[in-house]
Short mmCIF file of C-alpha atoms in Angstrom, two decimals:
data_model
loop_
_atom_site.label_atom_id
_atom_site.label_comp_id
_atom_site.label_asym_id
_atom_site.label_seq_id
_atom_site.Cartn_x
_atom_site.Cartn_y
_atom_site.Cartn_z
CA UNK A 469 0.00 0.00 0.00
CA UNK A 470 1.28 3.42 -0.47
CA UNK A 471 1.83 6.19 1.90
CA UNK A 472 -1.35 8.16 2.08
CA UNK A 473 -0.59 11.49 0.73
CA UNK A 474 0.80 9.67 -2.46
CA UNK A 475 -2.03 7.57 -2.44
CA UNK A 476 -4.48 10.49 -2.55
CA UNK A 477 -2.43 12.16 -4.71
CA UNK A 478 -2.55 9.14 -7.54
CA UNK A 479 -6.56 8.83 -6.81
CA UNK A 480 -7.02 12.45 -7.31
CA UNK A 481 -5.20 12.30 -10.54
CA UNK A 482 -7.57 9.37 -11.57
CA UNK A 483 -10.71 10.71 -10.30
CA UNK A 484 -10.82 14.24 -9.99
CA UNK A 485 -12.87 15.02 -13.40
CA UNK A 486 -15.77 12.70 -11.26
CA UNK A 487 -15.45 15.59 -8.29
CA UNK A 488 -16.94 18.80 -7.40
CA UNK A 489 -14.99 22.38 -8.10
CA UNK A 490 -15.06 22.99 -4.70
CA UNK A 491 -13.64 19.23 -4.08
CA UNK A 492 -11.22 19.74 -6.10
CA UNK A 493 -10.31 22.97 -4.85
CA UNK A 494 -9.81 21.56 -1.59
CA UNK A 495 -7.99 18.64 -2.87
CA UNK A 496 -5.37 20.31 -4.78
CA UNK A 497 -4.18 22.64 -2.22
CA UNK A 498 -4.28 20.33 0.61
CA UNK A 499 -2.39 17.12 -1.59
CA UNK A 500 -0.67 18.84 -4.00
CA UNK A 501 0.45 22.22 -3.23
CA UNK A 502 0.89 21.40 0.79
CA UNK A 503 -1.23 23.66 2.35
CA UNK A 504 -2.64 23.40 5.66
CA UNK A 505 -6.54 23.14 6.64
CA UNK A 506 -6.20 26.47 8.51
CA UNK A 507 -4.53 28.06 5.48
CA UNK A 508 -7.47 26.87 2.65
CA UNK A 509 -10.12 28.19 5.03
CA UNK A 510 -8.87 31.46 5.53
CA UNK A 511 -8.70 31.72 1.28
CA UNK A 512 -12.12 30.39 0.68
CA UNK A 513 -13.69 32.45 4.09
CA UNK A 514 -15.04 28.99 5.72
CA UNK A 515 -14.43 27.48 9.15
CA UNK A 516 -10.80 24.83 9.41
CA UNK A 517 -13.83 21.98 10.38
CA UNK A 518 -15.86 22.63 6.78
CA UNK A 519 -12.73 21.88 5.05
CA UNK A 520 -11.42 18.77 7.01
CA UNK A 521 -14.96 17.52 6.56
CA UNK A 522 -15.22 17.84 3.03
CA UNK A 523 -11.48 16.76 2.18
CA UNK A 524 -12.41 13.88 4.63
CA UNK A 525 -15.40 13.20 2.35
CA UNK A 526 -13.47 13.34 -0.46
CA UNK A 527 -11.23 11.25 0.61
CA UNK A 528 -13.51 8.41 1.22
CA UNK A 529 -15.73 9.19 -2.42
CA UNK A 530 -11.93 8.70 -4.21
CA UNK A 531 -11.64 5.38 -2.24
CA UNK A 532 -14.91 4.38 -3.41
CA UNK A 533 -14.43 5.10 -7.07
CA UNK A 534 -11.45 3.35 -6.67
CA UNK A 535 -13.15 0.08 -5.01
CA UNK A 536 -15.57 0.17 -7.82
CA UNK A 537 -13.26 1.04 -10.69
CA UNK A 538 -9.97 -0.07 -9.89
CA UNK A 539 -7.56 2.62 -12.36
CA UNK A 540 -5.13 2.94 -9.49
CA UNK A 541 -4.48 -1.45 -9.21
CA UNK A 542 -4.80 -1.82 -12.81
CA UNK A 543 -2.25 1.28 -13.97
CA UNK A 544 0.29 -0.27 -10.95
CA UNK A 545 -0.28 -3.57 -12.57
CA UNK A 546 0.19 -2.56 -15.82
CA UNK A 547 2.94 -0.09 -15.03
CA UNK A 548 5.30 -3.46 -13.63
CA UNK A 549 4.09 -5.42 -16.83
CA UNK A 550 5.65 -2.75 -19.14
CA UNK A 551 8.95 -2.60 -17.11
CA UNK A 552 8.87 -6.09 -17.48
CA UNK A 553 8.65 -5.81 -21.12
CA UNK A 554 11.46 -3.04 -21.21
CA UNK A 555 13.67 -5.68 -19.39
CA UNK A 556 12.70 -8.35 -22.14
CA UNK A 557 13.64 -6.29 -24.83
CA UNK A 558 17.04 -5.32 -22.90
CA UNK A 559 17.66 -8.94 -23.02
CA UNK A 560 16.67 -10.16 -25.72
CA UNK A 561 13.83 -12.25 -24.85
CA UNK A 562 12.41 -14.76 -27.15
CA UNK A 563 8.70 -13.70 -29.48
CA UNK A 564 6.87 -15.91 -27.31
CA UNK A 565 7.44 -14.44 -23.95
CA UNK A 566 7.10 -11.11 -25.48
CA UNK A 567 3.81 -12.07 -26.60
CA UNK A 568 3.04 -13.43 -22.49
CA UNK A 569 3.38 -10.14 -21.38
CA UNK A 570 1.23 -8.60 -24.06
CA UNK A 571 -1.68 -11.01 -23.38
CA UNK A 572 -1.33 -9.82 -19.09
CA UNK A 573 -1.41 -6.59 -20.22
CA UNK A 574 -4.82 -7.28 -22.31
CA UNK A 575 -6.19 -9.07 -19.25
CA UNK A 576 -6.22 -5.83 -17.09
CA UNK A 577 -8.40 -4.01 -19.51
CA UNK H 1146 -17.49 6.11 -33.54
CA UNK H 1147 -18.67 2.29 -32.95
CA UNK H 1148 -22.25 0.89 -33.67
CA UNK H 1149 -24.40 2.56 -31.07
CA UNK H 1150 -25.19 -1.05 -29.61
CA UNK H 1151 -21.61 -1.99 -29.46
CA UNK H 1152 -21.00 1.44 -27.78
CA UNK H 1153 -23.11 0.92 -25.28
CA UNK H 1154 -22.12 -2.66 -24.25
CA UNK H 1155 -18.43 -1.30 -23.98
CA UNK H 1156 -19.76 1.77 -21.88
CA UNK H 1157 -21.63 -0.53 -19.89
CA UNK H 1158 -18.98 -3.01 -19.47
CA UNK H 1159 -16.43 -0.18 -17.91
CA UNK H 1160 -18.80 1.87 -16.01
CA UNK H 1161 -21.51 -0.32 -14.95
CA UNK H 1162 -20.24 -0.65 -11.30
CA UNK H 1163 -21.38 3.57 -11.11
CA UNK H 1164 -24.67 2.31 -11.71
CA UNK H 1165 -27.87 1.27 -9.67
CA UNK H 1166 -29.08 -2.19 -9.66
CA UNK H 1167 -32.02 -1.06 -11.33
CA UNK H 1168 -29.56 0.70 -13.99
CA UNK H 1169 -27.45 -2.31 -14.35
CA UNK H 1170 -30.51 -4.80 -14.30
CA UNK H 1171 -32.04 -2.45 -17.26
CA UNK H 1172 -29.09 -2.46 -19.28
CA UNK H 1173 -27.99 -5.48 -19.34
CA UNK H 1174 -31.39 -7.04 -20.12
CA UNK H 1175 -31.81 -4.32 -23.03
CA UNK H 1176 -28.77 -4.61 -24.66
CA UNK H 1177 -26.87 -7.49 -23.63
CA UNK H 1178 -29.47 -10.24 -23.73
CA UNK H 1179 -31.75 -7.75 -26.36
CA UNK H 1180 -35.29 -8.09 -24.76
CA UNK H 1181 -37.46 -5.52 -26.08
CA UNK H 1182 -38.55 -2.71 -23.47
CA UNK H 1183 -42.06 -4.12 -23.70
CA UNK H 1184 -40.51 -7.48 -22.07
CA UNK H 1185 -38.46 -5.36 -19.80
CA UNK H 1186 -41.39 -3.46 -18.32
CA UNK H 1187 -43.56 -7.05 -17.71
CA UNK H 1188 -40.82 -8.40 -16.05
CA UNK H 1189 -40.56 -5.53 -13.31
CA UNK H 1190 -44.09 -4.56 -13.48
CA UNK H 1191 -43.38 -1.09 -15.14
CA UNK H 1192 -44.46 0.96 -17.81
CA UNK H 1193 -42.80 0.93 -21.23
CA UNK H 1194 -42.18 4.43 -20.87
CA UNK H 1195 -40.39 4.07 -17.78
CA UNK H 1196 -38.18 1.35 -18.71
CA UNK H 1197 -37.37 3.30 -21.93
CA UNK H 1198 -37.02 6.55 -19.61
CA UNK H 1199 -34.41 4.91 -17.30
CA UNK H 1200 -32.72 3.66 -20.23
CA UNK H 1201 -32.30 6.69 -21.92
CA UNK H 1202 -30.53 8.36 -18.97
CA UNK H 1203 -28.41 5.46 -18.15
CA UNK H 1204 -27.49 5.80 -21.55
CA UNK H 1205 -26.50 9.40 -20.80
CA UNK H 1206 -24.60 8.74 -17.64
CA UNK H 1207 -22.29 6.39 -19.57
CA UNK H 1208 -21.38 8.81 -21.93
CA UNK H 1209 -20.77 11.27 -19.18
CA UNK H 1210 -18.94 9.01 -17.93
CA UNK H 1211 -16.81 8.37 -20.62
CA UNK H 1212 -16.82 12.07 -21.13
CA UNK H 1213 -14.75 12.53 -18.24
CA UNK H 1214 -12.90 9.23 -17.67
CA UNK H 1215 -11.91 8.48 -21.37
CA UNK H 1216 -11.55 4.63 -20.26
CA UNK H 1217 -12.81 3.68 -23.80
CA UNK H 1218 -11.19 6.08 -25.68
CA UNK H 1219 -7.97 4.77 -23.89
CA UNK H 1220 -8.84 1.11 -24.01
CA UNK H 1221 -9.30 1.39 -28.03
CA UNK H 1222 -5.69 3.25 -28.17
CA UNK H 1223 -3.95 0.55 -26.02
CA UNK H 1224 -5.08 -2.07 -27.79
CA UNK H 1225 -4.40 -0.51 -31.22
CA UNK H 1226 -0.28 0.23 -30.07
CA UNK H 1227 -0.71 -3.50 -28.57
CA UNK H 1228 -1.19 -4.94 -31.77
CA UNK H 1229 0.95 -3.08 -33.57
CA UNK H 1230 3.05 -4.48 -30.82
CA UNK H 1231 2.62 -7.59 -31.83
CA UNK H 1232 3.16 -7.28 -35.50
CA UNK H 1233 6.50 -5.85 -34.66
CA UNK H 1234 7.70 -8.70 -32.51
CA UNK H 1235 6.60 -11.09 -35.61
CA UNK H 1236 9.04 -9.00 -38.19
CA UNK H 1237 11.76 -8.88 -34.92
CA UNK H 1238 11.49 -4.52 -34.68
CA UNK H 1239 14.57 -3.00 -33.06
CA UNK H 1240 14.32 -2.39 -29.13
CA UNK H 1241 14.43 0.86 -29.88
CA UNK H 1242 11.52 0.30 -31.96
CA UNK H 1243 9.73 -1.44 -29.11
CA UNK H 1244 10.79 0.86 -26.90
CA UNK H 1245 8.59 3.96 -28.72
CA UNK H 1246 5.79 1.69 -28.78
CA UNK H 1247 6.16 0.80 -24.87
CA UNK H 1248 6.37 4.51 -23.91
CA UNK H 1249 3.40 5.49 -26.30
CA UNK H 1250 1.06 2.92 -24.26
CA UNK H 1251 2.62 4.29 -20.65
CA UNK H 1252 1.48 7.80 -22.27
CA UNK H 1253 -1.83 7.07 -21.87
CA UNK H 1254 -2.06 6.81 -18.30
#
């Protein structure tokens, strides 16, 4: 499992198109540009709890998506697959176990 | 742009785990096993219009869906560069060769 901010920061990446503006808002400057609670409630004029609440929401909606839709697994899947493949090629593997790691590749989608 | 049909059952396929039971039990009677909507609606004790109602915006949801998630759009790429993957194994392309086509299907995640 990765380390949570990472985490978030890989499901918000998937998801965030499914989210809300304000969501995403939130999202962005608490995962990716590092700010704190206090800091994003003082921009958008709302109380420190109304933003942990809704990045906590948010939060658990991205973990939900992901239960249901699985991007995150399947691009970490296919991600060691394809540096698999760049290995094969490096050594000169045979057309046959080339063609292996195409057809686990196909099997994600 | 795919028969609408075909569409659908690929829409479906991807996205069907964002849908209600009654969504998914619609759907997939409708166009996977192709009962009419009149057989549909006799089935749950509906009206035609409301089977044909439901459909329609299920129908709308996937390609909202798809609007913002692109998993189709992707899947259709991927599998394109995979075969041409293939083909180049079978005339023995350069790893460079391979290479391009490995970092063109990482691209699209």
């Amino acid at each position: 499992m990765l380390d949570k901010t990472l985490r978030m920061n890989y499901l918000f990446d998937f998801y965030h198109s499914l989210l809300t503006l304000k969501q995403r808002e939130y999202m962005s400057q608490y995962y990716l540009d590092d700010f704190s609670l206090g800091e994003i409630a003082e921009q958008f004029e709302v109380s420190r709890q109304a933003v942990y609440d809704n990045i906590k929401r948010t939060e658990a909606m991205l973990e939900e998506y992901e239960n249901k839709l699985r991007l995150l697994e399947k691009f970490e899947e296919r991600t060691r697959l394809l540096t698999q493949m760049k290995t094969a090629i490096q050594q000169n593997a045979t057309p046959d176990e080339m063609q292996n790691l195409i057809d686990m590749i196909e099997k994600l989608d």
